[in-house]
Short mmCIF file of C-alpha atoms in Angstrom, two decimals:
data_model
loop_
_atom_site.label_atom_id
_atom_site.label_comp_id
_atom_site.label_asym_id
_atom_site.label_seq_id
_atom_site.Cartn_x
_atom_site.Cartn_y
_atom_site.Cartn_z
CA MET A 240 -0.06 -0.03 0.03
CA VAL A 241 1.31 3.45 -1.02
CA ILE A 242 -0.25 6.04 1.38
CA ARG A 243 -2.26 8.59 -0.67
CA ALA A 244 -0.35 11.82 -1.60
CA SER A 245 -2.88 14.24 0.11
CA ILE A 246 -2.51 12.23 3.32
CA GLN A 247 1.28 12.37 3.15
CA GLN A 248 1.15 16.04 2.68
CA ARG A 249 -1.02 16.56 5.73
CA ILE A 250 1.06 14.27 7.89
CA GLU A 251 4.28 16.01 6.85
CA THR A 252 2.94 19.36 7.58
CA LEU A 253 1.66 18.38 11.06
CA ALA A 254 4.93 16.67 11.92
CA GLY A 255 7.09 19.36 10.45
CA ALA A 256 9.38 16.83 8.64
CA SER A 257 9.28 13.88 6.28
CA PRO A 258 9.09 10.27 7.57
CA VAL A 259 11.92 7.83 6.91
CA ARG A 260 10.28 5.23 4.65
CA TRP A 261 12.14 1.82 4.32
CA GLY A 262 10.54 1.04 0.95
CA GLY A 263 11.88 4.35 -0.54
CA MET A 264 15.48 3.72 0.34
CA THR A 265 18.34 1.83 -1.37
CA TRP A 266 20.23 -0.85 0.58
CA PRO A 267 23.38 1.44 1.01
CA GLN A 268 21.06 4.01 2.49
CA ILE A 269 19.54 1.51 5.01
CA GLN A 270 23.02 0.21 5.71
CA ALA A 271 24.11 3.76 6.45
CA LEU A 272 21.16 4.31 8.69
CA ARG A 273 22.00 1.15 10.66
CA ASP A 274 25.73 1.96 10.85
CA ALA A 275 24.74 5.37 12.24
CA GLY A 276 23.12 3.57 15.15
CA ASN A 277 19.45 3.58 14.10
CA ARG A 278 18.68 -0.12 14.48
CA MET A 279 14.87 0.09 15.15
CA ALA A 280 12.11 0.00 12.82
CA LEU A 281 8.27 0.45 12.86
CA LEU A 282 5.93 -2.00 11.33
CA PRO A 283 2.44 -0.71 10.65
CA VAL A 284 -0.17 -3.53 10.68
CA GLY A 285 -3.58 -3.08 9.26
CA ALA A 286 -6.30 -4.99 7.45
CA THR A 287 -8.23 -5.18 4.17
CA GLU A 288 -11.81 -5.48 5.36
CA GLN A 289 -15.21 -4.04 4.96
CA HIS A 290 -15.77 -0.83 7.01
CA GLY A 291 -19.56 -0.29 6.48
CA PRO A 292 -21.08 1.29 3.51
CA HIS A 293 -19.20 4.76 4.11
CA LEU A 294 -15.46 3.97 4.74
CA PRO A 295 -12.84 2.37 2.39
CA VAL A 296 -11.53 -1.19 2.97
CA ASP A 297 -7.95 0.08 3.55
CA THR A 298 -9.07 2.07 6.69
CA ASP A 299 -7.13 0.19 9.35
CA THR A 300 -4.00 0.00 7.21
CA LEU A 301 -4.12 3.71 6.31
CA PHE A 302 -4.50 4.58 10.06
CA ALA A 303 -1.52 2.43 11.02
CA SER A 304 0.65 3.93 8.35
CA ALA A 305 -0.26 7.46 9.07
CA PHE A 306 0.51 7.20 12.79
CA CYS A 307 3.82 5.44 11.97
CA ASP A 308 4.69 8.23 9.31
CA TYR A 309 4.16 10.95 11.90
CA ALA A 310 6.12 9.19 14.56
CA SER A 311 9.02 8.48 12.01
CA ALA A 312 8.90 12.14 10.86
CA ARG A 313 9.55 13.27 14.50
CA THR A 314 12.00 10.60 15.53
CA GLY A 315 13.81 9.45 12.45
CA VAL A 316 13.01 5.68 13.07
CA PRO A 317 12.10 4.16 9.64
CA VAL A 318 8.85 2.79 8.73
CA LEU A 319 8.65 -0.63 7.04
CA PRO A 320 6.13 -1.16 4.26
CA PRO A 321 2.74 -1.80 6.08
CA LEU A 322 1.07 -5.17 6.26
CA ALA A 323 -2.23 -4.57 4.52
CA TYR A 324 -3.65 -7.98 5.23
CA GLY A 325 -4.63 -9.01 8.77
CA CYS A 326 -6.94 -11.34 10.55
CA SER A 327 -10.42 -10.33 9.57
CA LEU A 328 -12.11 -13.60 9.93
CA GLY A 329 -15.06 -12.42 11.81
CA HIS A 330 -16.25 -10.25 8.90
CA THR A 331 -16.83 -13.48 6.89
CA GLY A 332 -17.86 -13.06 3.28
CA ARG A 333 -21.07 -11.31 4.04
CA TRP A 334 -19.88 -8.01 2.65
CA PRO A 335 -17.47 -7.96 -0.26
CA GLY A 336 -14.17 -6.42 0.28
CA THR A 337 -12.71 -8.27 3.10
CA LEU A 338 -9.41 -10.17 2.42
CA SER A 339 -8.06 -12.08 5.51
CA LEU A 340 -5.06 -14.17 6.67
CA MET A 341 -5.39 -16.83 9.16
CA PRO A 342 -4.06 -15.93 12.56
CA GLU A 343 -1.12 -18.37 12.22
CA THR A 344 -0.23 -16.96 8.87
CA LEU A 345 0.01 -13.39 10.23
CA ALA A 346 2.15 -14.45 13.11
CA ALA A 347 4.49 -16.40 10.78
CA VAL A 348 4.72 -13.28 8.49
CA VAL A 349 5.84 -11.05 11.39
CA ARG A 350 8.40 -13.58 12.44
CA GLU A 351 9.84 -13.92 9.03
CA ILE A 352 10.08 -10.15 8.58
CA SER A 353 11.78 -10.06 11.94
CA GLY A 354 14.19 -12.68 10.89
CA PHE A 355 15.50 -10.63 8.04
CA LEU A 356 15.72 -7.49 10.25
CA ILE A 357 17.86 -9.56 12.68
CA ARG A 358 20.05 -10.89 9.89
CA THR A 359 20.98 -7.40 8.64
CA GLY A 360 21.73 -6.02 12.09
CA PHE A 361 18.49 -4.35 13.25
CA GLU A 362 17.72 -5.01 16.91
CA ARG A 363 14.34 -3.41 17.71
CA LEU A 364 10.86 -3.61 16.14
CA LEU A 365 7.67 -1.85 17.25
CA LEU A 366 4.49 -3.27 15.70
CA VAL A 367 1.93 -0.56 15.42
CA ASN A 368 -1.51 -2.23 14.91
CA SER A 369 -4.79 -0.56 14.05
CA HIS A 370 -6.98 -3.65 13.73
CA TRP A 371 -8.35 -5.22 16.88
CA GLY A 372 -8.55 -8.75 15.24
CA ASN A 373 -4.82 -8.71 14.78
CA SER A 374 -3.84 -8.51 18.41
CA SER A 375 -3.80 -12.14 19.40
CA ALA A 376 -1.72 -13.28 16.32
CA LEU A 377 0.65 -10.38 17.00
CA ARG A 378 1.05 -11.41 20.60
CA CYS A 379 1.76 -14.95 19.66
CA ALA A 380 4.48 -13.74 17.11
CA ILE A 381 6.05 -11.61 19.82
CA ASP A 382 6.12 -14.58 22.39
CA ARG A 383 8.04 -16.73 19.86
CA LEU A 384 10.49 -13.93 18.84
CA ARG A 385 11.31 -12.99 22.34
CA PHE A 386 11.84 -16.74 23.16
CA ASP A 387 14.10 -17.39 20.06
CA HIS A 388 16.08 -14.09 20.22
CA ALA A 389 16.26 -13.05 23.98
CA GLY A 390 19.04 -10.57 24.32
CA GLN A 391 19.36 -10.12 20.65
CA PHE A 392 16.13 -8.62 19.34
CA ALA A 393 13.55 -6.48 21.21
CA VAL A 394 10.00 -6.56 19.83
CA GLY A 395 6.79 -4.80 21.15
CA LEU A 396 3.22 -4.27 20.19
CA ARG A 397 1.01 -1.21 20.48
CA ASN A 398 -2.60 -0.76 19.27
CA THR A 399 -3.34 2.72 18.08
CA PHE A 400 -6.84 2.72 19.36
CA ASP A 401 -5.80 2.20 23.05
CA LEU A 402 -2.52 3.95 23.20
CA THR A 403 -3.73 5.94 26.24
CA PRO A 404 -6.87 5.49 28.44
CA GLY A 405 -8.07 8.85 26.87
CA VAL A 406 -7.72 7.57 23.26
CA TYR A 407 -9.45 4.19 24.24
CA ALA A 408 -12.36 6.06 25.83
CA GLN A 409 -12.96 7.90 22.57
CA PHE A 410 -13.07 4.84 20.45
CA ILE A 411 -15.53 2.93 22.65
CA ASP A 412 -17.81 5.73 23.88
CA ASP A 413 -20.36 4.90 21.25
CA ALA A 414 -19.68 1.14 20.93
CA PRO A 415 -17.42 -1.05 23.02
CA ASP A 416 -17.39 -3.47 20.11
CA PHE A 417 -16.62 -0.47 17.71
CA HIS A 418 -16.36 -0.76 14.00
CA ALA A 419 -16.46 2.01 11.30
CA ASN A 420 -17.86 4.09 14.31
CA ARG A 421 -17.51 7.74 15.34
CA ALA A 422 -13.87 7.66 16.09
CA GLU A 423 -12.84 5.78 13.06
CA THR A 424 -15.02 7.87 10.80
CA ALA A 425 -13.82 11.22 12.26
CA LEU A 426 -10.16 10.13 11.78
CA MET A 427 -10.81 9.35 8.11
CA LEU A 428 -12.85 12.76 7.68
CA PHE A 429 -9.66 14.33 8.91
CA LEU A 430 -7.07 12.31 7.00
CA ASP A 431 -8.87 11.63 3.71
CA PRO A 432 -12.45 13.21 3.60
CA GLU A 433 -12.82 12.42 -0.18
CA ALA A 434 -12.69 8.56 0.75
CA VAL A 435 -15.70 8.93 3.17
CA ARG A 436 -19.10 8.40 1.34
CA THR A 437 -20.92 10.57 3.92
CA GLU A 438 -24.39 9.99 2.05
CA CYS A 439 -24.02 6.42 2.84
CA ILE A 440 -23.35 6.71 6.59
CA GLU A 441 -25.69 4.50 8.59
CA ASP A 442 -25.56 4.05 12.45
CA ASP A 443 -25.92 0.59 13.91
CA PRO A 444 -26.00 -0.23 17.62
CA ASP A 445 -23.57 -2.40 19.53
CA ARG A 446 -25.41 -5.71 20.22
CA THR A 447 -22.74 -7.43 22.15
CA GLY A 448 -22.83 -5.95 25.60
CA ASP A 449 -24.55 -8.73 27.47
CA LYS A 450 -23.39 -11.71 25.39
CA VAL A 451 -21.40 -14.66 26.69
CA PHE A 452 -19.95 -15.82 23.37
CA THR A 453 -18.31 -13.92 20.62
CA TYR A 454 -20.05 -13.94 17.24
CA VAL A 455 -19.11 -13.07 13.63
CA VAL A 456 -19.99 -9.51 12.54
CA PRO A 457 -23.11 -10.55 10.40
CA GLN A 458 -24.57 -11.82 13.61
CA THR A 459 -24.11 -8.57 15.41
CA SER A 460 -24.44 -5.87 12.72
CA THR A 461 -26.98 -5.27 9.96
CA ASN A 462 -24.48 -3.13 7.74
CA GLY A 463 -21.02 -3.88 8.99
CA VAL A 464 -20.92 -0.86 11.22
CA THR A 465 -20.92 -0.92 15.02
CA GLY A 466 -21.44 2.50 16.48
CA ARG A 467 -22.60 6.10 15.54
CA PRO A 468 -20.52 7.29 12.57
CA SER A 469 -23.22 9.89 11.96
CA GLN A 470 -21.81 11.92 14.86
CA ALA A 471 -18.33 12.08 13.47
CA THR A 472 -16.66 15.43 12.51
CA ALA A 473 -13.32 16.25 10.91
CA GLU A 474 -12.46 18.48 13.83
CA ASP A 475 -12.93 15.74 16.23
CA GLY A 476 -10.73 13.51 13.95
CA GLY A 477 -7.98 16.03 13.96
CA ARG A 478 -7.70 16.21 17.74
CA LEU A 479 -7.89 12.45 17.92
CA PHE A 480 -5.17 12.04 15.30
CA ILE A 481 -2.87 14.39 17.11
CA GLU A 482 -3.45 12.74 20.48
CA ILE A 483 -2.64 9.22 19.06
CA ALA A 484 0.23 10.37 16.92
CA GLU A 485 1.95 12.30 19.85
CA ALA A 486 1.50 9.28 22.18
CA LEU A 487 3.06 7.03 19.62
CA THR A 488 5.92 9.47 19.01
CA ASP A 489 6.73 9.46 22.82
CA LEU A 490 6.69 5.61 22.80
CA VAL A 491 9.02 5.35 19.87
CA ARG A 492 11.46 7.78 21.41
CA ARG A 493 11.60 5.81 24.59
CA ALA A 494 11.88 2.50 22.72
CA THR A 495 14.95 3.57 20.82
CA THR A 496 16.95 3.50 24.08
CA GLU A 497 15.04 1.38 26.44
CA GLU A 498 16.92 -1.68 28.08
CA PRO A 499 15.50 -4.67 29.87
CA PRO A 500 15.08 -4.35 33.56
CA LEU A 501 17.66 -7.15 34.22
CA ASP A 502 20.79 -8.01 32.19
CA TRP A 503 20.29 -11.63 30.91
CA LYS A 504 20.76 -13.45 27.70
CA SER A 505 19.64 -16.99 26.74
CA PRO A 506 22.42 -19.40 26.99
CA GLY A 507 20.93 -21.30 24.01
#
């Protein structure tokens, strides 16, 4: 996925600099970056899935990429090409547009990407995820990576929608099981308003609150939406974007120098 030019310009204006995009560099440039001491990378993880009748199917991938670009522009940490396919099994085939990986496939992809980072001298990776359904697979990938490469490779995961308690409160205020809701629609209205089909916005309530089991989306939503996107504004989206982007930037800065609490390396 190549982030749309209008969004690139908006992010660079907000950040006051251009991001360092891995995919736009040559190998000597990446080698020079590494040799200068920058041995960390950001991996945006999104999805290709239906987002109701009003948002594009690349919504989650666009969000992850945009936040990583902002943090990269502010810190100089390079952004890897995004993973545009995630775990979207819950959306089934009810609404065309969803393309999903199995959880074990996503975990394997992250591990294999990490393997090549390790082989070329990179030592830290932060997964920046914007799709709820990816979380379990990404945690499994991290568990295996930290077991296999303890003391050699540091890897972490952050979800953009719950970076801070305040951010999470905004995402769930109209739907704890949110999807294409007010927060996501507001972010898209701010980042790429032309991609939002405002005439097609339809609210749909969260029907999961008192349920014991989890259900696929066609069993909980009539149109692929959960929440009240009709209440979204670009102004709210702009404030939310900055709040998330600045929180991620702070995390990235800390991660570039963070060390484990205790000095230990696997004897294996």
